[in-house]
Amino acid sequence: MTLADTDIAPPEPPRYVMFWRRYRRNRAAVLGLFLFAIVIIMALTAGIIDPGDPLRRAGEPLTPPFVNWDTPLGTDQLGRDVLSGVFYGARISLLIGVAATLVAILIGVVIGALSGYFGGWVDDVLMRFTEAFQTIPNFVLLLTLVAIMGSKIEWITIAIGIVSWTAPARMVRAEFMSLRGREFVDAARNLGVSNSAIIFREILPNALPPIVVYASVIMALSILMESALAFLSLGDPNYASWGNMIGQGRAVLRSAPYCAVIPGIAIILTVLSFSLLGEGLNDALNPRQKK
């Protein structure tokens, strides 16, 4: 007896299996996941594979790559190990990217949810506030905040999150405006569910897919903005970040370009991985949008 004879449909695979099947159809997204995994491994193994302190002298200044195997990627103008800086820089860059993204998403979700759910004067006030932020270029506002709060890595991370919340807010607002009139929301209201419960328990879970996809964009932009600050000597000098390495390497760009090129390549590959990850997440979470 065959399965067709019994008229019993095969069980559907779990959601995570369906998600992975849709995700891996995009080869570029798989490449992005592979690059992202490399960055994660670098961040986790910093201090294990290369136990040297990235801020201490490890050899003669400006030793080229592949000359001394104690410092395989060479040393900078202060004799610090470039390989150690790249590994520790992965950790700092990821921490900044994740923390700044959480700050931006948290602010954006709260403002966008309130604006989209209540509408009316609440929507007008919050959207005018959002537009006021958008009138100032993000990097100019970031420079202002860093000048006010200081160049510690904690304040830099918060400042990046503050200048990055407007796009998520508008995205969440649009999702809430399209979902607030659905039947499941009306049913929750009729049952006496509070507005806060409807917002965070009923509507927000259904509005999460585009937010998750856009989070990868914010992470990439956060790393780029921190690198730009460090290039302008506004980064935290107490931490080895890729941006700090590029900023310090520009002084010897002609004589020892590897000091800036190697961390620059690390930034490019990391940002590329986030871009490809976002594309794959969009295909996996929104399969109907894919042509």
mmCIF file of C-alpha atoms in Angstrom:
data_model
loop_
_atom_site.group_PDB
_atom_site.id
_atom_site.type_symbol
_atom_site.label_atom_id
_atom_site.label_comp_id
_atom_site.label_asym_id
_atom_site.label_seq_id
_atom_site.Cartn_x
_atom_site.Cartn_y
_atom_site.Cartn_z
ATOM 1 C CA MET A 1 0.000 0.000 0.000
ATOM 2 C CA THR A 2 1.379 3.361 -1.023
ATOM 3 C CA LEU A 3 1.082 6.672 0.756
ATOM 4 C CA ALA A 4 -1.279 7.889 -1.969
ATOM 5 C CA ASP A 5 -3.625 4.941 -1.308
ATOM 6 C CA THR A 6 -4.018 5.858 2.340
ATOM 7 C CA ASP A 7 -4.854 9.541 1.534
ATOM 8 C CA ILE A 8 -2.589 10.640 4.393
ATOM 9 C CA ALA A 9 -0.536 13.739 3.642
ATOM 10 C CA PRO A 10 3.107 13.625 4.717
ATOM 11 C CA PRO A 11 3.843 15.763 7.782
ATOM 12 C CA GLU A 12 5.163 19.241 7.109
ATOM 13 C CA PRO A 13 8.794 19.774 8.086
ATOM 14 C CA PRO A 14 9.527 22.094 11.026
ATOM 15 C CA ARG A 15 9.628 25.829 10.375
ATOM 16 C CA TYR A 16 13.375 26.057 10.824
ATOM 17 C CA VAL A 17 13.838 23.394 8.149
ATOM 18 C CA MET A 18 11.643 25.336 5.713
ATOM 19 C CA PHE A 19 13.507 28.523 6.615
ATOM 20 C CA TRP A 20 16.880 26.934 5.868
ATOM 21 C CA ARG A 21 15.635 25.466 2.575
ATOM 22 C CA ARG A 22 14.497 28.879 1.383
ATOM 23 C CA TYR A 23 17.661 30.531 2.655
ATOM 24 C CA ARG A 24 20.126 28.186 0.972
ATOM 25 C CA ARG A 25 18.498 28.650 -2.418
ATOM 26 C CA ASN A 26 20.275 31.994 -2.522
ATOM 27 C CA ARG A 27 23.943 31.158 -3.067
ATOM 28 C CA ALA A 28 25.041 34.706 -2.335
ATOM 29 C CA ALA A 29 23.284 34.503 1.025
ATOM 30 C CA VAL A 30 25.117 31.267 1.821
ATOM 31 C CA LEU A 31 28.380 33.035 0.994
ATOM 32 C CA GLY A 32 27.360 35.842 3.346
ATOM 33 C CA LEU A 33 26.675 33.322 6.101
ATOM 34 C CA PHE A 34 30.089 31.755 5.514
ATOM 35 C CA LEU A 35 31.850 35.137 5.726
ATOM 36 C CA PHE A 36 29.881 36.041 8.835
ATOM 37 C CA ALA A 37 30.856 32.726 10.439
ATOM 38 C CA ILE A 38 34.524 33.528 9.783
ATOM 39 C CA VAL A 39 34.144 36.898 11.524
ATOM 40 C CA ILE A 40 32.409 35.218 14.473
ATOM 41 C CA ILE A 41 35.215 32.661 14.750
ATOM 42 C CA MET A 42 37.818 35.442 14.657
ATOM 43 C CA ALA A 43 36.006 37.297 17.430
ATOM 44 C CA LEU A 44 35.646 34.184 19.598
ATOM 45 C CA THR A 45 39.232 33.037 19.137
ATOM 46 C CA ALA A 46 40.869 36.446 19.682
ATOM 47 C CA GLY A 47 43.377 35.837 22.452
ATOM 48 C CA ILE A 48 43.501 32.088 21.759
ATOM 49 C CA ILE A 49 44.932 31.732 18.257
ATOM 50 C CA ASP A 50 46.851 34.989 18.659
ATOM 51 C CA PRO A 51 47.314 35.560 22.400
ATOM 52 C CA GLY A 52 49.266 38.804 22.011
ATOM 53 C CA ASP A 53 47.887 42.107 23.278
ATOM 54 C CA PRO A 54 47.007 44.111 20.130
ATOM 55 C CA LEU A 55 47.980 47.376 21.837
ATOM 56 C CA ARG A 56 51.466 46.250 22.908
ATOM 57 C CA ARG A 57 54.639 46.076 20.902
ATOM 58 C CA ALA A 58 55.184 42.663 19.332
ATOM 59 C CA GLY A 59 58.246 43.288 17.154
ATOM 60 C CA GLU A 60 60.157 45.813 15.119
ATOM 61 C CA PRO A 61 58.034 48.629 13.685
ATOM 62 C CA LEU A 62 56.750 48.276 10.111
ATOM 63 C CA THR A 63 57.755 44.657 9.635
ATOM 64 C CA PRO A 64 56.159 43.591 6.320
ATOM 65 C CA PRO A 65 53.752 40.633 6.196
ATOM 66 C CA PHE A 66 55.136 37.087 5.876
ATOM 67 C CA VAL A 67 58.644 38.095 6.939
ATOM 68 C CA ASN A 68 58.534 37.202 10.639
ATOM 69 C CA TRP A 69 56.176 34.335 11.450
ATOM 70 C CA ASP A 70 55.756 35.593 14.978
ATOM 71 C CA THR A 71 53.842 38.446 13.335
ATOM 72 C CA PRO A 72 52.626 36.888 10.051
ATOM 73 C CA LEU A 73 50.663 39.946 8.898
ATOM 74 C CA GLY A 74 53.418 42.345 9.907
ATOM 75 C CA THR A 75 53.534 45.147 12.453
ATOM 76 C CA ASP A 76 52.418 48.768 12.392
ATOM 77 C CA GLN A 77 54.517 51.873 12.990
ATOM 78 C CA LEU A 78 54.507 51.212 16.749
ATOM 79 C CA GLY A 79 55.486 47.556 16.378
ATOM 80 C CA ARG A 80 52.026 46.200 17.203
ATOM 81 C CA ASP A 81 50.915 42.925 15.653
ATOM 82 C CA VAL A 82 48.495 43.490 12.760
ATOM 83 C CA LEU A 83 47.066 39.945 12.980
ATOM 84 C CA SER A 84 46.258 40.391 16.644
ATOM 85 C CA GLY A 85 44.618 43.715 15.870
ATOM 86 C CA VAL A 86 42.476 42.149 13.142
ATOM 87 C CA PHE A 87 41.250 39.377 15.461
ATOM 88 C CA TYR A 88 40.517 41.680 18.374
ATOM 89 C CA GLY A 89 39.047 44.224 15.975
ATOM 90 C CA ALA A 90 36.493 41.632 14.860
ATOM 91 C CA ARG A 91 35.315 41.342 18.458
ATOM 92 C CA ILE A 92 35.042 45.108 18.963
ATOM 93 C CA SER A 93 33.365 45.712 15.601
ATOM 94 C CA LEU A 94 30.773 42.999 16.204
ATOM 95 C CA LEU A 95 30.047 44.249 19.709
ATOM 96 C CA ILE A 96 29.547 47.779 18.408
ATOM 97 C CA GLY A 97 27.386 46.545 15.539
ATOM 98 C CA VAL A 98 25.146 44.365 17.710
ATOM 99 C CA ALA A 99 24.781 46.857 20.578
ATOM 100 C CA ALA A 100 24.121 49.850 18.298
ATOM 101 C CA THR A 101 21.581 47.807 16.335
ATOM 102 C CA LEU A 102 19.733 46.857 19.522
ATOM 103 C CA VAL A 103 19.587 50.514 20.573
ATOM 104 C CA ALA A 104 18.317 51.609 17.147
ATOM 105 C CA ILE A 105 15.750 48.806 16.873
ATOM 106 C CA LEU A 106 14.476 49.387 20.427
ATOM 107 C CA ILE A 107 13.913 53.113 19.853
ATOM 108 C CA GLY A 108 12.507 52.541 16.376
ATOM 109 C CA VAL A 109 10.098 49.798 17.469
ATOM 110 C CA VAL A 110 8.696 51.827 20.370
ATOM 111 C CA ILE A 111 8.166 55.014 18.337
ATOM 112 C CA GLY A 112 6.965 53.216 15.209
ATOM 113 C CA ALA A 113 4.590 50.960 17.144
ATOM 114 C CA LEU A 114 2.967 53.816 19.062
ATOM 115 C CA SER A 115 2.695 55.930 15.924
ATOM 116 C CA GLY A 116 1.253 53.187 13.748
ATOM 117 C CA TYR A 117 -1.125 51.750 16.334
ATOM 118 C CA PHE A 118 -2.732 54.896 17.745
ATOM 119 C CA GLY A 119 -2.547 57.154 14.690
ATOM 120 C CA GLY A 120 -4.110 60.605 14.956
ATOM 121 C CA TRP A 121 -2.246 63.257 16.919
ATOM 122 C CA VAL A 122 0.126 60.640 18.368
ATOM 123 C CA ASP A 123 1.208 59.717 14.852
ATOM 124 C CA ASP A 124 1.584 63.378 13.883
ATOM 125 C CA VAL A 125 3.761 64.254 16.876
ATOM 126 C CA LEU A 126 6.019 61.189 16.621
ATOM 127 C CA MET A 127 6.442 61.477 12.847
ATOM 128 C CA ARG A 128 7.318 65.183 13.094
ATOM 129 C CA PHE A 129 9.891 64.222 15.719
ATOM 130 C CA THR A 130 11.239 61.531 13.386
ATOM 131 C CA GLU A 131 11.404 63.945 10.461
ATOM 132 C CA ALA A 132 13.312 66.426 12.614
ATOM 133 C CA PHE A 133 15.972 63.784 13.150
ATOM 134 C CA GLN A 134 16.070 62.967 9.445
ATOM 135 C CA THR A 135 16.749 66.575 8.459
ATOM 136 C CA ILE A 136 20.249 66.254 9.936
ATOM 137 C CA PRO A 137 22.683 63.932 8.114
ATOM 138 C CA ASN A 138 23.404 60.893 10.255
ATOM 139 C CA PHE A 139 27.154 61.330 10.344
ATOM 140 C CA VAL A 140 26.934 65.021 11.195
ATOM 141 C CA LEU A 141 24.603 64.205 14.083
ATOM 142 C CA LEU A 142 26.940 61.387 15.135
ATOM 143 C CA LEU A 143 29.904 63.769 15.225
ATOM 144 C CA THR A 144 27.883 66.173 17.354
ATOM 145 C CA LEU A 145 26.856 63.483 19.835
ATOM 146 C CA VAL A 146 30.394 62.132 20.135
ATOM 147 C CA ALA A 147 31.702 65.655 20.698
ATOM 148 C CA ILE A 148 29.167 66.101 23.496
ATOM 149 C CA MET A 149 29.301 62.671 25.141
ATOM 150 C CA GLY A 150 32.944 61.775 24.543
ATOM 151 C CA SER A 151 34.872 59.131 22.608
ATOM 152 C CA LYS A 152 34.490 56.175 24.950
ATOM 153 C CA ILE A 153 33.364 53.102 23.112
ATOM 154 C CA GLU A 154 30.157 52.882 25.166
ATOM 155 C CA TRP A 155 29.100 56.405 24.204
ATOM 156 C CA ILE A 156 30.065 55.847 20.575
ATOM 157 C CA THR A 157 27.860 52.756 20.450
ATOM 158 C CA ILE A 158 24.888 54.576 21.985
ATOM 159 C CA ALA A 159 25.398 57.537 19.635
ATOM 160 C CA ILE A 160 25.401 55.251 16.579
ATOM 161 C CA GLY A 161 22.170 53.674 17.793
ATOM 162 C CA ILE A 162 20.578 57.097 18.332
ATOM 163 C CA VAL A 163 21.292 58.247 14.771
ATOM 164 C CA SER A 164 20.070 54.962 13.233
ATOM 165 C CA TRP A 165 16.526 54.556 14.602
ATOM 166 C CA THR A 166 14.507 56.622 12.128
ATOM 167 C CA ALA A 167 14.337 54.071 9.295
ATOM 168 C CA PRO A 168 13.232 51.199 11.604
ATOM 169 C CA ALA A 169 10.620 53.519 13.143
ATOM 170 C CA ARG A 170 9.051 54.267 9.763
ATOM 171 C CA MET A 171 9.180 50.606 8.810
ATOM 172 C CA VAL A 172 7.463 49.512 12.048
ATOM 173 C CA ARG A 173 4.872 52.280 11.675
ATOM 174 C CA ALA A 174 3.951 51.058 8.188
ATOM 175 C CA GLU A 175 3.651 47.458 9.404
ATOM 176 C CA PHE A 176 1.454 48.458 12.355
ATOM 177 C CA MET A 177 -0.820 50.579 10.176
ATOM 178 C CA SER A 178 -1.405 47.600 7.896
ATOM 179 C CA LEU A 179 -1.975 45.151 10.769
ATOM 180 C CA ARG A 180 -3.989 47.163 13.293
ATOM 181 C CA GLY A 181 -7.257 46.594 11.395
ATOM 182 C CA ARG A 182 -6.880 42.816 11.060
ATOM 183 C CA GLU A 183 -9.400 40.398 12.554
ATOM 184 C CA PHE A 184 -7.078 39.055 15.240
ATOM 185 C CA VAL A 185 -6.520 42.600 16.540
ATOM 186 C CA ASP A 186 -10.277 43.291 16.644
ATOM 187 C CA ALA A 187 -10.807 39.994 18.451
ATOM 188 C CA ALA A 188 -8.214 40.936 21.063
ATOM 189 C CA ARG A 189 -9.899 44.307 21.615
ATOM 190 C CA ASN A 190 -13.301 42.660 22.023
ATOM 191 C CA LEU A 191 -11.814 40.370 24.660
ATOM 192 C CA GLY A 192 -10.657 43.384 26.659
ATOM 193 C CA VAL A 193 -6.927 42.985 25.989
ATOM 194 C CA SER A 194 -4.966 46.128 26.867
ATOM 195 C CA ASN A 195 -3.382 48.271 24.169
ATOM 196 C CA SER A 196 0.153 47.425 25.365
ATOM 197 C CA ALA A 197 -0.596 43.711 25.146
ATOM 198 C CA ILE A 198 -2.068 44.099 21.660
ATOM 199 C CA ILE A 199 0.976 46.073 20.520
ATOM 200 C CA PHE A 200 3.697 43.809 21.895
ATOM 201 C CA ARG A 201 1.983 40.394 21.936
ATOM 202 C CA GLU A 202 -0.348 40.461 18.961
ATOM 203 C CA ILE A 203 0.921 42.897 16.327
ATOM 204 C CA LEU A 204 4.681 43.133 16.924
ATOM 205 C CA PRO A 205 5.424 39.395 16.349
ATOM 206 C CA ASN A 206 3.750 39.696 12.940
ATOM 207 C CA ALA A 207 5.768 42.823 12.109
ATOM 208 C CA LEU A 208 9.164 41.339 13.010
ATOM 209 C CA PRO A 209 10.355 39.828 9.669
ATOM 210 C CA PRO A 210 11.197 43.153 7.944
ATOM 211 C CA ILE A 211 12.727 44.431 11.186
ATOM 212 C CA VAL A 212 15.013 41.387 11.398
ATOM 213 C CA VAL A 213 16.075 41.871 7.788
ATOM 214 C CA TYR A 214 16.808 45.565 8.263
ATOM 215 C CA ALA A 215 18.815 44.849 11.420
ATOM 216 C CA SER A 216 21.573 43.422 9.219
ATOM 217 C CA VAL A 217 21.728 46.755 7.369
ATOM 218 C CA ILE A 218 22.043 48.685 10.630
ATOM 219 C CA MET A 219 24.850 46.405 11.813
ATOM 220 C CA ALA A 220 26.814 47.035 8.630
ATOM 221 C CA LEU A 221 26.254 50.792 8.839
ATOM 222 C CA SER A 222 27.243 50.790 12.525
ATOM 223 C CA ILE A 223 30.605 49.211 11.746
ATOM 224 C CA LEU A 224 31.178 51.703 8.928
ATOM 225 C CA MET A 225 30.283 54.687 11.124
ATOM 226 C CA GLU A 226 32.597 53.544 13.916
ATOM 227 C CA SER A 227 35.368 53.075 11.380
ATOM 228 C CA ALA A 228 34.766 56.564 10.004
ATOM 229 C CA LEU A 229 34.948 58.047 13.502
ATOM 230 C CA ALA A 230 38.174 56.196 14.223
ATOM 231 C CA PHE A 231 39.614 57.327 10.889
ATOM 232 C CA LEU A 232 39.012 60.903 12.050
ATOM 233 C CA SER A 233 40.795 60.100 15.344
ATOM 234 C CA LEU A 234 37.488 60.221 17.250
ATOM 235 C CA GLY A 235 37.443 56.539 18.202
ATOM 236 C CA ASP A 236 38.297 55.050 21.574
ATOM 237 C CA PRO A 237 42.112 54.564 21.579
ATOM 238 C CA ASN A 238 41.869 52.036 24.420
ATOM 239 C CA TYR A 239 40.466 49.364 22.090
ATOM 240 C CA ALA A 240 41.830 47.770 18.949
ATOM 241 C CA SER A 241 39.191 48.252 16.287
ATOM 242 C CA TRP A 242 39.493 48.030 12.533
ATOM 243 C CA GLY A 243 38.676 51.713 12.243
ATOM 244 C CA ASN A 244 41.464 52.653 14.655
ATOM 245 C CA MET A 245 43.905 50.503 12.674
ATOM 246 C CA ILE A 246 42.956 52.250 9.417
ATOM 247 C CA GLY A 247 43.131 55.674 11.020
ATOM 248 C CA GLN A 248 46.585 55.016 12.425
ATOM 249 C CA GLY A 249 47.741 53.325 9.238
ATOM 250 C CA ARG A 250 47.025 56.341 7.055
ATOM 251 C CA ALA A 251 50.203 57.987 8.405
ATOM 252 C CA VAL A 252 52.277 55.254 6.705
ATOM 253 C CA LEU A 253 49.940 54.597 3.790
ATOM 254 C CA ARG A 254 52.680 55.021 1.168
ATOM 255 C CA SER A 255 55.493 53.185 2.915
ATOM 256 C CA ALA A 256 53.443 50.419 4.591
ATOM 257 C CA PRO A 257 49.984 50.267 2.987
ATOM 258 C CA TYR A 258 49.210 46.884 4.570
ATOM 259 C CA CYS A 259 48.632 48.628 7.922
ATOM 260 C CA ALA A 260 45.447 50.156 6.510
ATOM 261 C CA VAL A 261 44.638 47.720 3.686
ATOM 262 C CA ILE A 262 44.345 44.573 5.846
ATOM 263 C CA PRO A 263 41.784 45.964 8.334
ATOM 264 C CA GLY A 264 40.076 47.670 5.391
ATOM 265 C CA ILE A 265 39.592 44.292 3.708
ATOM 266 C CA ALA A 266 38.200 42.931 6.989
ATOM 267 C CA ILE A 267 35.628 45.741 7.087
ATOM 268 C CA ILE A 268 34.658 45.219 3.438
ATOM 269 C CA LEU A 269 34.120 41.476 3.879
ATOM 270 C CA THR A 270 32.160 41.966 7.104
ATOM 271 C CA VAL A 271 29.871 44.597 5.610
ATOM 272 C CA LEU A 272 29.434 42.393 2.530
ATOM 273 C CA SER A 273 28.479 39.456 4.749
ATOM 274 C CA PHE A 274 25.766 41.526 6.455
ATOM 275 C CA SER A 275 24.428 42.685 3.107
ATOM 276 C CA LEU A 276 24.215 39.137 1.770
ATOM 277 C CA LEU A 277 22.738 37.901 5.045
ATOM 278 C CA GLY A 278 20.003 40.498 4.816
ATOM 279 C CA GLU A 279 19.217 39.442 1.257
ATOM 280 C CA GLY A 280 18.995 35.801 2.312
ATOM 281 C CA LEU A 281 16.835 36.586 5.342
ATOM 282 C CA ASN A 282 14.470 38.577 3.151
ATOM 283 C CA ASP A 283 14.097 35.635 0.764
ATOM 284 C CA ALA A 284 13.590 33.178 3.636
ATOM 285 C CA LEU A 285 11.192 35.282 5.712
ATOM 286 C CA ASN A 286 9.258 36.794 2.789
ATOM 287 C CA PRO A 287 9.188 34.077 0.105
ATOM 288 C CA ARG A 288 6.214 35.659 -1.670
ATOM 289 C CA GLN A 289 8.204 38.805 -2.435
ATOM 290 C CA LYS A 290 10.862 36.888 -4.370
ATOM 291 C CA LYS A 291 10.242 36.928 -8.084
#
